[in-house]
Tab-separated table of C-alpha atoms in Angstrom:
chain	number	residue	atom	x	y	z
B	6	ASP	CA	0.000	0.000	0.000
B	7	ALA	CA	1.108	3.546	-0.713
B	8	GLU	CA	2.091	5.535	2.309
B	9	ILE	CA	3.895	8.589	3.608
B	10	THR	CA	6.560	8.148	6.258
B	11	GLN	CA	8.535	10.530	8.430
B	12	SER	CA	11.756	10.033	10.292
B	13	PRO	CA	12.746	10.325	12.992
B	14	ARG	CA	9.499	10.135	14.972
B	15	HIS	CA	11.102	11.873	17.919
B	16	LYS	CA	14.150	14.108	18.019
B	17	ILE	CA	15.861	16.068	20.753
B	18	THR	CA	18.497	18.550	19.715
B	19	GLU	CA	20.329	21.573	21.036
B	20	THR	CA	19.965	25.206	20.110
B	21	GLY	CA	22.087	26.142	17.114
B	22	ARG	CA	22.387	22.673	15.618
B	23	GLN	CA	21.284	21.847	12.111
B	24	VAL	CA	18.448	19.321	11.979
B	25	THR	CA	16.908	17.541	9.004
B	26	LEU	CA	13.533	15.832	9.132
B	27	ALA	CA	12.826	13.291	6.425
B	28	CYS	CA	9.590	12.792	4.530
B	29	HIS	CA	9.079	10.006	2.004
B	30	GLN	CA	5.907	9.210	0.085
B	31	THR	CA	5.107	6.322	-2.213
B	32	TRP	CA	1.871	7.803	-3.568
B	33	ASN	CA	3.766	9.339	-6.506
B	34	HIS	CA	2.135	12.654	-5.648
B	35	ASN	CA	3.397	15.861	-7.193
B	36	ASN	CA	2.502	18.038	-4.203
B	37	MET	CA	4.226	17.840	-0.849
B	38	PHE	CA	3.837	20.029	2.223
B	39	TRP	CA	5.436	20.607	5.600
B	40	TYR	CA	3.402	21.858	8.564
B	41	ARG	CA	4.095	22.531	12.175
B	42	GLN	CA	1.426	21.940	14.799
B	43	ASP	CA	1.351	23.996	17.971
B	44	LEU	CA	-1.360	24.271	20.578
B	45	GLY	CA	-3.717	27.098	19.747
B	46	HIS	CA	-2.366	27.508	16.237
B	47	GLY	CA	-3.530	24.394	14.465
B	48	LEU	CA	-1.466	23.421	11.440
B	49	ARG	CA	0.680	26.114	9.892
B	50	LEU	CA	2.328	25.721	6.528
B	51	ILE	CA	6.120	25.942	6.479
B	52	HIS	CA	7.103	25.049	2.906
B	53	TYR	CA	5.565	23.260	-0.019
B	54	SER	CA	6.518	21.823	-3.387
B	55	TYR	CA	4.484	21.159	-6.503
B	56	GLY	CA	7.115	19.054	-8.229
B	57	VAL	CA	10.784	18.240	-8.579
B	58	GLN	CA	13.000	21.318	-8.203
B	59	ASP	CA	9.987	23.398	-7.132
B	60	THR	CA	9.833	24.817	-3.597
B	61	ASN	CA	7.754	27.601	-2.088
B	62	LYS	CA	7.585	29.403	1.230
B	63	GLY	CA	4.580	29.050	3.439
B	64	GLU	CA	3.227	31.078	6.320
B	65	VAL	CA	6.037	30.302	8.799
B	66	SER	CA	9.111	29.603	6.665
B	67	ASP	CA	11.750	31.610	8.547
B	68	GLY	CA	14.518	29.338	9.803
B	69	TYR	CA	13.480	26.400	7.601
B	70	SER	CA	14.445	25.192	4.137
B	71	VAL	CA	13.446	22.352	1.825
B	72	SER	CA	14.718	20.827	-1.379
B	73	ARG	CA	12.992	18.533	-3.852
B	74	SER	CA	15.358	16.399	-5.898
B	75	ASN	CA	12.881	13.606	-6.646
B	76	THR	CA	9.152	12.973	-6.471
B	77	GLU	CA	9.231	10.851	-3.310
B	78	ASP	CA	11.168	12.997	-0.841
B	79	LEU	CA	10.909	16.462	0.688
B	80	PRO	CA	13.372	16.839	3.573
B	81	LEU	CA	12.899	19.769	5.946
B	82	THR	CA	16.039	21.404	7.330
B	83	LEU	CA	16.284	23.655	10.346
B	84	GLU	CA	19.480	25.580	9.643
B	85	SER	CA	20.121	26.602	13.249
B	86	ALA	CA	17.564	25.153	15.615
B	87	ALA	CA	15.865	27.509	18.060
B	88	SER	CA	13.700	26.732	21.082
B	89	SER	CA	10.775	28.368	19.264
B	90	GLN	CA	10.990	25.537	16.748
B	91	THR	CA	10.035	22.934	19.329
B	92	SER	CA	6.893	21.516	17.778
B	93	VAL	CA	5.289	18.562	16.055
B	94	TYR	CA	6.031	18.509	12.344
B	95	PHE	CA	3.798	16.917	9.747
B	96	CYS	CA	4.531	16.107	6.154
B	97	ALA	CA	1.666	15.726	3.702
B	98	SER	CA	1.245	14.952	0.041
B	99	SER	CA	-1.508	15.277	-2.517
B	100	GLU	CA	-2.192	14.942	-6.190
B	101	SER	CA	-3.444	17.879	-8.205
B	102	GLY	CA	-7.051	17.693	-9.265
B	103	GLU	CA	-10.561	18.017	-8.015
B	104	TRP	CA	-10.463	15.600	-5.137
B	105	ASN	CA	-6.928	16.164	-3.957
B	106	GLU	CA	-7.188	15.472	-0.260
B	107	GLN	CA	-3.929	15.679	1.618
B	108	PHE	CA	-2.444	12.483	3.027
B	109	PHE	CA	-0.408	12.961	6.173
B	110	GLY	CA	2.612	11.292	7.659
B	111	PRO	CA	2.657	10.241	11.336
B	112	GLY	CA	4.472	13.373	12.495
B	113	THR	CA	7.839	14.117	14.100
B	114	ARG	CA	8.037	15.543	17.589
B	115	LEU	CA	11.054	17.854	17.750
B	116	THR	CA	12.374	19.280	20.987
B	117	VAL	CA	15.037	21.975	20.897
B	118	LEU	CA	16.821	22.461	24.228
R	2	ALA	CA	-4.882	33.896	2.393
R	3	GLN	CA	-8.133	32.303	3.375
R	4	THR	CA	-9.041	32.205	7.056
R	5	VAL	CA	-10.640	29.217	8.742
R	6	THR	CA	-12.077	29.687	12.217
R	7	GLN	CA	-13.028	27.045	14.738
R	8	SER	CA	-14.471	28.896	17.687
R	9	GLN	CA	-14.802	25.910	20.012
R	10	PRO	CA	-11.385	24.872	21.372
R	11	GLU	CA	-12.991	22.051	23.377
R	12	MET	CA	-16.252	20.141	23.231
R	13	SER	CA	-17.630	17.146	25.081
R	14	VAL	CA	-20.431	14.713	24.358
R	15	GLN	CA	-22.001	11.769	26.093
R	16	GLU	CA	-21.498	8.426	24.429
R	17	ALA	CA	-24.342	7.675	21.949
R	18	GLU	CA	-25.360	11.335	21.801
R	19	THR	CA	-24.947	13.809	18.948
R	20	VAL	CA	-22.470	16.671	18.814
R	21	THR	CA	-21.886	19.455	16.309
R	22	LEU	CA	-18.506	21.098	15.736
R	23	SER	CA	-18.478	24.555	14.179
R	24	CYS	CA	-16.316	25.956	11.407
R	25	THR	CA	-16.494	29.213	9.519
R	26	TYR	CA	-14.271	30.443	6.732
R	27	ASP	CA	-13.580	33.622	4.890
R	28	THR	CA	-13.194	33.638	1.117
R	29	SER	CA	-14.142	35.615	-1.950
R	30	GLU	CA	-13.925	32.551	-4.188
R	31	SER	CA	-16.914	30.636	-5.489
R	32	ASP	CA	-15.109	27.375	-6.262
R	33	TYR	CA	-13.572	25.608	-3.288
R	34	TYR	CA	-13.544	22.454	-1.201
R	35	LEU	CA	-13.978	21.947	2.513
R	36	PHE	CA	-12.686	19.115	4.657
R	37	TRP	CA	-12.852	17.781	8.182
R	38	TYR	CA	-9.836	15.889	9.490
R	39	LYS	CA	-9.650	13.874	12.694
R	40	GLN	CA	-6.479	13.598	14.764
R	41	PRO	CA	-6.705	10.931	17.493
R	42	PRO	CA	-4.074	10.618	20.245
R	43	SER	CA	-1.895	8.654	17.825
R	44	ARG	CA	-1.398	12.001	15.990
R	45	GLN	CA	-2.279	10.491	12.632
R	46	MET	CA	-4.410	12.869	10.556
R	47	ILE	CA	-7.407	11.092	9.063
R	48	LEU	CA	-9.837	12.532	6.537
R	49	VAL	CA	-13.388	12.342	7.891
R	50	ILE	CA	-15.507	14.039	5.260
R	51	ARG	CA	-15.302	16.542	2.402
R	52	GLN	CA	-17.658	18.875	0.577
R	53	GLU	CA	-17.533	20.625	-2.764
R	54	ALA	CA	-18.800	24.191	-2.620
R	55	TYR	CA	-20.786	23.821	-5.837
R	56	LYS	CA	-22.852	20.988	-4.381
R	57	GLN	CA	-25.907	21.995	-2.390
R	58	GLN	CA	-26.375	18.558	-0.909
R	59	ASN	CA	-24.620	18.073	2.394
R	60	ALA	CA	-22.006	15.321	2.479
R	61	THR	CA	-22.566	12.288	4.691
R	62	GLU	CA	-20.219	9.493	5.733
R	63	ASN	CA	-21.901	6.985	8.032
R	64	ARG	CA	-22.313	8.736	11.413
R	65	PHE	CA	-20.626	11.907	10.170
R	66	SER	CA	-22.460	14.601	8.270
R	67	VAL	CA	-21.952	18.250	7.510
R	68	ASN	CA	-24.188	21.289	7.463
R	69	PHE	CA	-22.797	23.425	4.651
R	70	GLN	CA	-24.186	26.953	4.524
R	71	LYS	CA	-22.423	28.637	1.612
R	72	ALA	CA	-23.938	32.095	2.050
R	73	ALA	CA	-23.030	32.105	5.722
R	74	LYS	CA	-19.614	30.546	4.995
R	75	SER	CA	-20.263	27.917	7.591
R	76	PHE	CA	-19.281	24.244	7.533
R	77	SER	CA	-20.210	22.362	10.691
R	78	LEU	CA	-19.602	18.686	11.413
R	79	LYS	CA	-22.259	16.580	13.091
R	80	ILE	CA	-21.303	13.324	14.754
R	81	SER	CA	-24.250	11.079	15.550
R	82	ASP	CA	-24.257	8.195	18.026
R	83	SER	CA	-20.898	9.303	19.403
R	84	GLN	CA	-18.454	6.563	20.244
R	85	LEU	CA	-15.406	6.516	22.505
R	86	GLY	CA	-13.229	6.218	19.407
R	87	ASP	CA	-14.496	9.582	18.190
R	88	ALA	CA	-12.480	11.319	20.892
R	89	ALA	CA	-9.890	13.341	19.001
R	90	MET	CA	-8.870	16.747	17.753
R	91	TYR	CA	-10.920	17.780	14.723
R	92	PHE	CA	-9.630	20.207	12.123
R	93	CYS	CA	-11.627	22.037	9.514
R	94	ALA	CA	-9.771	22.821	6.276
R	95	TYR	CA	-10.314	24.866	3.130
R	96	ARG	CA	-8.838	24.475	-0.346
R	97	SER	CA	-9.575	26.740	-3.278
R	98	GLY	CA	-10.836	25.113	-6.437
R	99	GLY	CA	-7.790	25.954	-8.480
R	100	GLY	CA	-5.180	25.479	-5.800
R	101	ASN	CA	-3.408	22.817	-3.799
R	102	GLN	CA	-2.809	24.572	-0.505
R	103	PHE	CA	-4.955	23.737	2.490
R	104	TYR	CA	-5.841	26.277	5.161
R	105	PHE	CA	-6.578	24.755	8.535
R	106	GLY	CA	-8.501	25.957	11.544
R	107	THR	CA	-7.032	25.782	15.022
R	108	GLY	CA	-8.907	22.625	15.896
R	109	THR	CA	-11.591	21.446	18.333
R	110	SER	CA	-10.724	18.866	20.951
R	111	LEU	CA	-13.630	16.448	21.381
R	112	THR	CA	-14.038	14.402	24.539
R	113	VAL	CA	-16.507	11.514	24.619
R	114	ILE	CA	-17.877	10.761	28.068
R	115	PRO	CA	-18.788	7.113	28.757
């Protein structure tokens, strides 16, 4: 069955370190998204991609970057982790078209100390 | 950007009873889609139900149904015969007809009381 996976599921890091969260989907979807979930804020869009070599900034992109070198993967990098980036991160993917619901990964809980 | 508002941070319902979760949205578009996602304690986001704006008929999926009021920009979720497994965070989401981005509300935490 097609799926979307994230790794690691839990990560503890220190302020100032570079961190990369992996997202891999086997749906063959063109569209991929990264969100962060914080209490009281719901899901906020960090970055998104509509295809290979395409990346776009979302609502809360400062301090984050992504790259899309193939259809399956969209890694999220925190260049210099800050305590404000402690959150749960979700990756999602979708196909373009009328009924393009987003399929979500299981999430990564990141703690920045 | 479109705004999605869920004004009820927390709700509770007795098992077997009915509960309605509210969602309003702000848009100037006429073509769009609306979704309700469920997030149980496992954190996995699960699609519950979806509605096309051009359809007048309210969507229904088993015990889940929506009340879509396009003029009022309202999209509420009704859960009938509530079960313990319905306890979760519920998110309302909007997508424009020609786009791929989703806009999410802040969520409603539903507790089901045995």
